[in-house]
mmCIF file of C-alpha atoms and ligand atoms in Angstrom:
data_model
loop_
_atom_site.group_PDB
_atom_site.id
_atom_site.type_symbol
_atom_site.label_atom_id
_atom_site.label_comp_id
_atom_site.label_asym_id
_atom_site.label_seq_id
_atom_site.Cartn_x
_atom_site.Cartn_y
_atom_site.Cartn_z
ATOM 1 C CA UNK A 1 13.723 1.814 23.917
ATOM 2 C CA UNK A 2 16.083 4.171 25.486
ATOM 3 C CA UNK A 3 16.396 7.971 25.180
ATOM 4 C CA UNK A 4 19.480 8.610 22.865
ATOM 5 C CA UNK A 5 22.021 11.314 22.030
ATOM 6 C CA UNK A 6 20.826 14.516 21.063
ATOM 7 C CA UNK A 7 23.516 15.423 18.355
ATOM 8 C CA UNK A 8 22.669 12.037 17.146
ATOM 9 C CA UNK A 9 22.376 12.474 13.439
ATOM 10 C CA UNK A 10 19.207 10.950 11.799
ATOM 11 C CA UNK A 11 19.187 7.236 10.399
ATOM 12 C CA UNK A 12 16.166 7.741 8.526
ATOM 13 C CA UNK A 13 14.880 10.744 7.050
ATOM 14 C CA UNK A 14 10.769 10.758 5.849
ATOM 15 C CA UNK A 15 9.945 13.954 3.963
ATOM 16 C CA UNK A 16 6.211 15.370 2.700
ATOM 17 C CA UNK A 17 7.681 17.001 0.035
ATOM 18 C CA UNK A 18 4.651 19.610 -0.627
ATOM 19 C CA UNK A 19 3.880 22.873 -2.291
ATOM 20 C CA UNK A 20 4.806 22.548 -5.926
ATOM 21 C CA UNK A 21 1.416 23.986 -6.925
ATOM 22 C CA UNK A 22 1.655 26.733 -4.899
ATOM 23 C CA UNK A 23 5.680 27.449 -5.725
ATOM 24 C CA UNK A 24 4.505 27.575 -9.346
ATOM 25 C CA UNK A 25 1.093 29.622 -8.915
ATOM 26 C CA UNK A 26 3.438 32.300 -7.519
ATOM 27 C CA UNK A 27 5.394 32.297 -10.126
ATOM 28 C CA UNK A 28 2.204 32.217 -13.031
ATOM 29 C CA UNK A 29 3.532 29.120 -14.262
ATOM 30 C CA UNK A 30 1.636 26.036 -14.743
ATOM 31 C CA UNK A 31 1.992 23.714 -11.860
ATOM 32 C CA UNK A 32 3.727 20.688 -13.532
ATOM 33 C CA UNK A 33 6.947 23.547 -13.022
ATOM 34 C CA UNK A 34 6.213 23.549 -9.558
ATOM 35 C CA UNK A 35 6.689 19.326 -9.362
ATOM 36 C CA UNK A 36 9.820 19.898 -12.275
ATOM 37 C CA UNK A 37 11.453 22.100 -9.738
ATOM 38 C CA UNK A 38 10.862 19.715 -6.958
ATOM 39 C CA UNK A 39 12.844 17.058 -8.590
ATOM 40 C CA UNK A 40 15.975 19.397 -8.518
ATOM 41 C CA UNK A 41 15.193 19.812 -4.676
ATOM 42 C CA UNK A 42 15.476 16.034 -4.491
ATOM 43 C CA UNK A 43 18.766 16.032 -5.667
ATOM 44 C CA UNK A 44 20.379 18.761 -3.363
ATOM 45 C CA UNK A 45 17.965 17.235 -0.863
ATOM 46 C CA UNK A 46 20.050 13.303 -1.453
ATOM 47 C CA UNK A 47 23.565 15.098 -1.994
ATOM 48 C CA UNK A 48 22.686 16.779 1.378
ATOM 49 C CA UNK A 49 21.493 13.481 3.411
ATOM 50 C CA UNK A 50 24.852 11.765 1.961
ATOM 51 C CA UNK A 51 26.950 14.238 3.486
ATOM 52 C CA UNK A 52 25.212 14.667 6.550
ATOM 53 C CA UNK A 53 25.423 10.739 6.712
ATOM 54 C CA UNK A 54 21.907 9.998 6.571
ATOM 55 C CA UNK A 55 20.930 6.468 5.659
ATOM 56 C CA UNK A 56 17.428 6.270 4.502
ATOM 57 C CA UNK A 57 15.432 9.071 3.072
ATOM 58 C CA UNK A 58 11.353 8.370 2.148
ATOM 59 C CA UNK A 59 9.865 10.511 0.270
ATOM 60 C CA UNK A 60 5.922 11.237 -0.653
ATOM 61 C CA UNK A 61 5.684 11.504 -3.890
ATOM 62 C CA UNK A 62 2.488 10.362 -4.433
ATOM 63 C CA UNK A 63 -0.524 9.291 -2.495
ATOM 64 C CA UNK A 64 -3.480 7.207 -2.864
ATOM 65 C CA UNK A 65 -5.273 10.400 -2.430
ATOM 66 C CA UNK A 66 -3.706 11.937 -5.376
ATOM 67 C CA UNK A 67 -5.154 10.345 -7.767
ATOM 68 C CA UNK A 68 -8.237 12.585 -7.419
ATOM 69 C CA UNK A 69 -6.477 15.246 -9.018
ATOM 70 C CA UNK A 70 -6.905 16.746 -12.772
ATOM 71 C CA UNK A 71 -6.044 13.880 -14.961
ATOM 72 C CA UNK A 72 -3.367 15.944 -16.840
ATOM 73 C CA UNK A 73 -1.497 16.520 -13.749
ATOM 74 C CA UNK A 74 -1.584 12.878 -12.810
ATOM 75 C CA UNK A 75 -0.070 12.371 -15.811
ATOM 76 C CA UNK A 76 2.368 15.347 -15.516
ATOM 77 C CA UNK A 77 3.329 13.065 -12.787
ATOM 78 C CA UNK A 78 3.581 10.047 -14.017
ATOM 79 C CA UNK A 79 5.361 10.718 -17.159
ATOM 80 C CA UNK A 80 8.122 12.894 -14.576
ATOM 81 C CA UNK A 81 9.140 10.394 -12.457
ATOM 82 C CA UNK A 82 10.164 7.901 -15.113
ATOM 83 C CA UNK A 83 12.180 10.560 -17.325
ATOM 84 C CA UNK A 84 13.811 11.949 -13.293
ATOM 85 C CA UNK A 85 14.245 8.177 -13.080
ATOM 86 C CA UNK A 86 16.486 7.576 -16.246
ATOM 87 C CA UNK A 87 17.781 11.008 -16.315
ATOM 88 C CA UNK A 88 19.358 10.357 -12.754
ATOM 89 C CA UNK A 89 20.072 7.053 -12.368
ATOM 90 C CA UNK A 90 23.594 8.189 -12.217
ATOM 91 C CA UNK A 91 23.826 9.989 -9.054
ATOM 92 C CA UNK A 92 22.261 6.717 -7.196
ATOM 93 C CA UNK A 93 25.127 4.527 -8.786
ATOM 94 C CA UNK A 94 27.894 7.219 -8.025
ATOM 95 C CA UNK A 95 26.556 7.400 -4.496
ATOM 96 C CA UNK A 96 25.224 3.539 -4.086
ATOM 97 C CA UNK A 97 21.777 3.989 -2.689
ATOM 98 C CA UNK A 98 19.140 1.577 -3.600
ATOM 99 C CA UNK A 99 16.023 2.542 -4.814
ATOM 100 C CA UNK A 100 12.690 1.227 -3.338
ATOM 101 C CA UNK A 101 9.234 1.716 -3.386
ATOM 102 C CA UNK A 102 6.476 1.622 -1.452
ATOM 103 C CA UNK A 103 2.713 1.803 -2.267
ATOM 104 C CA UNK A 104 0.472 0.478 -4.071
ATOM 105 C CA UNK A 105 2.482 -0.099 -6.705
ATOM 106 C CA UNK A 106 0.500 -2.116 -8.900
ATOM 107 C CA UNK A 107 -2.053 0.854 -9.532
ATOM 108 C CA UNK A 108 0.938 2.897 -11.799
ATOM 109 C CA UNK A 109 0.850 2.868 -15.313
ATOM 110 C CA UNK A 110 2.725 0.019 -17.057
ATOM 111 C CA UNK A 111 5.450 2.795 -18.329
ATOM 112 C CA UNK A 112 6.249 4.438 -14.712
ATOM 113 C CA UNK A 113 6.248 0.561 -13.149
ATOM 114 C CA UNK A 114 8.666 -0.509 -16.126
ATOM 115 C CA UNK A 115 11.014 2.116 -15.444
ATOM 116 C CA UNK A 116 10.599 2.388 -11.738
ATOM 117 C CA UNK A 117 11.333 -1.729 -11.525
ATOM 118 C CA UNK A 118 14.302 -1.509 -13.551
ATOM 119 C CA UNK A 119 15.833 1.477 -11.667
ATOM 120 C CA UNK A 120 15.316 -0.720 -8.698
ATOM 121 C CA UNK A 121 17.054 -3.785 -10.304
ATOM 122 C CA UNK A 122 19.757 -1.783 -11.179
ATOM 123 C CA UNK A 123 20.340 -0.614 -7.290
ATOM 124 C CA UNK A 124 19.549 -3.260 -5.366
ATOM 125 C CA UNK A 125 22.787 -4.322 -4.940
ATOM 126 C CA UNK A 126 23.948 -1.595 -2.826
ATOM 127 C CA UNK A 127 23.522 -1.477 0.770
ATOM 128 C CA UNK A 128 25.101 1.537 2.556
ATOM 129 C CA UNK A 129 22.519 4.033 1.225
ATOM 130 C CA UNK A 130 18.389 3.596 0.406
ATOM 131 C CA UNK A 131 16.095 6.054 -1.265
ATOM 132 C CA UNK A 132 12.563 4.817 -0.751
ATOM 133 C CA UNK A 133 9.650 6.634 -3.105
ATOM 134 C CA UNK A 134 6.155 6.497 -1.731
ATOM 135 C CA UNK A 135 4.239 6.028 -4.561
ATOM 136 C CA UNK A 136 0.279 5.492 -4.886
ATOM 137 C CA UNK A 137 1.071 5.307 -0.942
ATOM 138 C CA UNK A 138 -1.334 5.506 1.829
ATOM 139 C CA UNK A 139 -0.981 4.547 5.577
ATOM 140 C CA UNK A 140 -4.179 3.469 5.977
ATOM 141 C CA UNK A 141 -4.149 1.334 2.513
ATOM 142 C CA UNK A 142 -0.607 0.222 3.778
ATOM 143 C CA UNK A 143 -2.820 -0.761 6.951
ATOM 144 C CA UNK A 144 -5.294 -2.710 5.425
ATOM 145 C CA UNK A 145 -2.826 -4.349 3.723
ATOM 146 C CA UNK A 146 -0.756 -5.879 6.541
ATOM 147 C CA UNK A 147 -4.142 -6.941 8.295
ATOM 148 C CA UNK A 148 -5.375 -8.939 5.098
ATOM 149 C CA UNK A 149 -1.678 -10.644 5.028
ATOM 150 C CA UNK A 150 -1.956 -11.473 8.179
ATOM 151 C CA UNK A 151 -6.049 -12.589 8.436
ATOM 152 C CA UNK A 152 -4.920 -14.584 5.410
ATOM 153 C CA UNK A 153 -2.300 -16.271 7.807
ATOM 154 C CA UNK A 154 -4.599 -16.908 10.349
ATOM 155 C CA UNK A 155 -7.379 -18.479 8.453
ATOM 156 C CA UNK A 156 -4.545 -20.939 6.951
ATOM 157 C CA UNK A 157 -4.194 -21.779 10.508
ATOM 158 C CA UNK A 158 -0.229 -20.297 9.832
ATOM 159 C CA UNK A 159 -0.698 -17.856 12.513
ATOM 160 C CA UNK A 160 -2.703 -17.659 16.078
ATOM 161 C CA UNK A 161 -4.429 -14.829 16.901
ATOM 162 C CA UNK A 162 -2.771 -14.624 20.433
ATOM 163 C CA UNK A 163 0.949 -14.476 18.858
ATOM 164 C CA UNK A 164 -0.369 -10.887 17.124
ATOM 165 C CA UNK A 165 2.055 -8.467 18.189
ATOM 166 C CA UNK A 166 3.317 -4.881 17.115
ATOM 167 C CA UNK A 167 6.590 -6.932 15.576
ATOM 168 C CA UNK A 168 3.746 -9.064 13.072
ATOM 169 C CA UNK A 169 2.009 -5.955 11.844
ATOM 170 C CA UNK A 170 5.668 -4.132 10.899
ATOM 171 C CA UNK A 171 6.514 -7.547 9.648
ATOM 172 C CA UNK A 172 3.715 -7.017 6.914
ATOM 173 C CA UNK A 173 4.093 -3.690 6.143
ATOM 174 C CA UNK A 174 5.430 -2.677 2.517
ATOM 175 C CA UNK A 175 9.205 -2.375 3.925
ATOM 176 C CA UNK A 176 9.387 -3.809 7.164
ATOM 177 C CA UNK A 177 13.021 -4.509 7.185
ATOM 178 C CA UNK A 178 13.347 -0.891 6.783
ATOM 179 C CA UNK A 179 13.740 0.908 10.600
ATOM 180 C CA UNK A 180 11.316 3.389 11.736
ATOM 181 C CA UNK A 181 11.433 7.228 10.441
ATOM 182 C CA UNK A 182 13.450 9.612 13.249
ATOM 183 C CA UNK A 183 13.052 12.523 11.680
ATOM 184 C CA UNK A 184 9.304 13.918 9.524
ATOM 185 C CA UNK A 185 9.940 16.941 7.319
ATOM 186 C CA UNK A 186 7.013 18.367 5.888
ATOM 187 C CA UNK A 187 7.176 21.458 3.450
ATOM 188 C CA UNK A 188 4.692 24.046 2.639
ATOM 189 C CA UNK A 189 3.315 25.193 5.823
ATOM 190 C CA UNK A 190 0.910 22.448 6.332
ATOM 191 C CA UNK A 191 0.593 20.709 9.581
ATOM 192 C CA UNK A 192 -0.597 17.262 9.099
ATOM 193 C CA UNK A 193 0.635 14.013 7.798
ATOM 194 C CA UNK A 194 -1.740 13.708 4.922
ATOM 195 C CA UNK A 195 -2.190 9.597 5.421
ATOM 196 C CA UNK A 196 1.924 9.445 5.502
ATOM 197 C CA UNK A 197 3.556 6.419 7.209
ATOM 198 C CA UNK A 198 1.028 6.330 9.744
ATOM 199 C CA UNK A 199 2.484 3.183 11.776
ATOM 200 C CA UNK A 200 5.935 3.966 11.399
ATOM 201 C CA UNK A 201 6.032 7.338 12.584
ATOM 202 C CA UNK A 202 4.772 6.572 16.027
ATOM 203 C CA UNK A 203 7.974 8.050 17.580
ATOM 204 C CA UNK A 204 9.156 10.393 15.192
ATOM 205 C CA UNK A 205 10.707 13.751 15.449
ATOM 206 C CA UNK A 206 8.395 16.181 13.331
ATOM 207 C CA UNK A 207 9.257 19.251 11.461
ATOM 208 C CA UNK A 208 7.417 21.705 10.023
ATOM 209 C CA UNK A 209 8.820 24.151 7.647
ATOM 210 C CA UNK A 210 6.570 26.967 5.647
ATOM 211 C CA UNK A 211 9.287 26.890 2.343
ATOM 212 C CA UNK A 212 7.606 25.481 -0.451
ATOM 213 C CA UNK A 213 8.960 21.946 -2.016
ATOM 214 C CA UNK A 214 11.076 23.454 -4.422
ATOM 215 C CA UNK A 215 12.696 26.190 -2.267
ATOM 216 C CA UNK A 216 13.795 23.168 0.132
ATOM 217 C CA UNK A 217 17.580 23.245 -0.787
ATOM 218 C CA UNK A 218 20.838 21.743 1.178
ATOM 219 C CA UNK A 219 20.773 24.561 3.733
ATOM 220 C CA UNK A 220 17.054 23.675 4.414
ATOM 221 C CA UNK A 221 17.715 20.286 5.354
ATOM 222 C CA UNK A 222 21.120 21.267 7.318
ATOM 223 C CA UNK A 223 18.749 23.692 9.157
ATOM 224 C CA UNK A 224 15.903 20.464 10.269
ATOM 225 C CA UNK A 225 18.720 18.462 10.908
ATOM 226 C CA UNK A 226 19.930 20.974 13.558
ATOM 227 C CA UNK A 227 16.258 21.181 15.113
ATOM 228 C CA UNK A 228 16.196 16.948 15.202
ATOM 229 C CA UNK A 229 19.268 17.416 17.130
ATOM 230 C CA UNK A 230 18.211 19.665 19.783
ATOM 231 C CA UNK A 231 15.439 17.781 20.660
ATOM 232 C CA UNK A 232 15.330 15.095 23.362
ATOM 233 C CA UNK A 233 13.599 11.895 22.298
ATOM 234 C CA UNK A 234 12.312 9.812 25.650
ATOM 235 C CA UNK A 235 10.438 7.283 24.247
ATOM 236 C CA UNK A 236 7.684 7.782 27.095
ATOM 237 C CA UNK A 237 10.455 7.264 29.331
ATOM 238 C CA UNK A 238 12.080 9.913 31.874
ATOM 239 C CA UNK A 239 14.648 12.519 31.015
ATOM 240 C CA UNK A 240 18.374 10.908 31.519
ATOM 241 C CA UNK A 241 20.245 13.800 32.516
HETATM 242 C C1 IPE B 1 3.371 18.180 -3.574
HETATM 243 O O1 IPE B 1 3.027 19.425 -4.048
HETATM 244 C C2 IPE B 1 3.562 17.169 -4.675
HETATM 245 C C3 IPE B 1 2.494 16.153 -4.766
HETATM 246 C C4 IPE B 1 1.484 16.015 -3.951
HETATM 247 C C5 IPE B 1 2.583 15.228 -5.874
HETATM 248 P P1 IPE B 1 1.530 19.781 -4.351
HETATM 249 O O2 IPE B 1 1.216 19.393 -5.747
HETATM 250 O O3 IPE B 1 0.619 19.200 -3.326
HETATM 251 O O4 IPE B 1 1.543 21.361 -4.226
HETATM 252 P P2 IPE B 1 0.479 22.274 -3.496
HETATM 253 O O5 IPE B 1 0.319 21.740 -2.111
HETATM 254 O O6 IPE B 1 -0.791 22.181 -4.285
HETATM 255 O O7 IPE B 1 1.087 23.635 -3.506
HETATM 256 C C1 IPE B 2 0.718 15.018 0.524
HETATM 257 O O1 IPE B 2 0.508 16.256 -0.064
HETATM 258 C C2 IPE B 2 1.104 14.017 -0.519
HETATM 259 C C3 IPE B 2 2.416 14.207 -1.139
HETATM 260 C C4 IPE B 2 3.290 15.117 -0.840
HETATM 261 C C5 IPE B 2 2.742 13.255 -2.164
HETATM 262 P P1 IPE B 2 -0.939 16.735 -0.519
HETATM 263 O O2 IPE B 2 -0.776 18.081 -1.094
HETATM 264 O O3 IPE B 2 -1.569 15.704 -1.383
HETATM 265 O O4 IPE B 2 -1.721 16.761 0.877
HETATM 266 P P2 IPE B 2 -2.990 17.598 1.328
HETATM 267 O O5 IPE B 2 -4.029 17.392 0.275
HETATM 268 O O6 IPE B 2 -2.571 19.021 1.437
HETATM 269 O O7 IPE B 2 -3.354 17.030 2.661
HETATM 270 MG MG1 MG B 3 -0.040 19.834 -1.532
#
């Protein structure tokens, strides 16, 4: 891999998309508002990629981990995306970007998959533009998947365990024709990746920003585009002057 040109614009976009609760609390509302007015920021958030000519933008929208949480707001959640889903299906046609999804998919409720599958349908036909939803999505699960794929391989005698590369595990993971994140955004003030695309973002340029979710507008992504750009990715090479 070679270093590349700063005002490079980002192929892929991965965003944390975090502090709905917190956006709402503020506001004494109750936090299913918060995740509400996230879904608008997804919008401005797409309209702004498009025009910046970003191809690929993943977002977290749910984790493995959050299924801990209070059962109504898991179901806040899972009820939103669907109705988002139907209510917007517009703006992916008008702007052809395929929806995908990653995760473990299998663990949403029959009405959010139903939905979700035929949004996907509907999309996959177009090619210039993807939107991929991490849903019931953990790195480590994502992980653990690609290493039972591939033990399964082995022990059909499909696959030596000397031909085991970096290329095989991407091969197995839940998008692998999909190229590497170059750009993290994660909202809210947090530092961490919260289990997020743990293999993929080996070489990614991360931002931090302390806006809440919901805040996170057009300007906000014009703004970590900017940063992305002024940074010089080496690859653990040297500095090309
Ligand atoms: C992110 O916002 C959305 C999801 C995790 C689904 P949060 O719900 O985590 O909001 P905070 O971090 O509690 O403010
Ligand atoms: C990460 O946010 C997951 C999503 C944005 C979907 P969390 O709010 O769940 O992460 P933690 O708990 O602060 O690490
Ligand atoms: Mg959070």
């Amino acid at each position: 891999m070679s270093s590349e040109a700063p005002s490079k614009v980002p192929r892929h976009i991965a965003v944390i998309m975090d502090g709905n609760g917190r956006w709402a609390k503020e506001r004494g509302w109750p936090r299913i508002k918060g995740h509400e007015a996230g879904a608008e920021s997804v919008k401005a958030v797409m309209k702004a990629s498009r025009d910046a000519g970003v191809e690929i933008v993943t977002l977290y929208a749910f984790s493995v981990e959050n299924w801990s949480r209070p059962e109504a707001e898991v179901s806040g959640l899972m009820n939103l995306l669907p109705r988002m889903l139907s209510k917007h299906e517009n703006i992916l046609h008008e702007n052809e970007t395929r929806l995908r999804a990653i995760g473990r998919l299998d663990q949403l409720p029959a009405k959010t998959r139903k939905e979700l599958d035929r949004v996907m349908a509907a999309t996959e036909k177009y090619t210039t533009r993807q939107l991929v939803l991490a849903l019931s999505y953990g790195g480590r699960a994502e992980l653990t998947d690609a290493v039972k794929a591939i033990a399964g391989k082995v022990q059909a005698g499909e696959l030596k365990p000397d031909e085991i590369s970096d290329q095989t595990l991407s091969d197995h993971l839940y998008a692998p024709d999909l190229p590497d994140p170059d750009l993290m955004i994660r909202t809210s003030g947090e530092n961490r990746l919260s289990n997020f695309l743990l293999w993929q973002l080996s070489y990614a340029e991360f931002y931090f920003t302390p806006e809440f979710w919901p805040d996170f507008r057009e300007e906000s992504l014009h703004q970590a585009i900017a940063e992305y750009q002024r940074r010089q990715r080496r690859y653990g090479g040297v500095k090309s002057c």
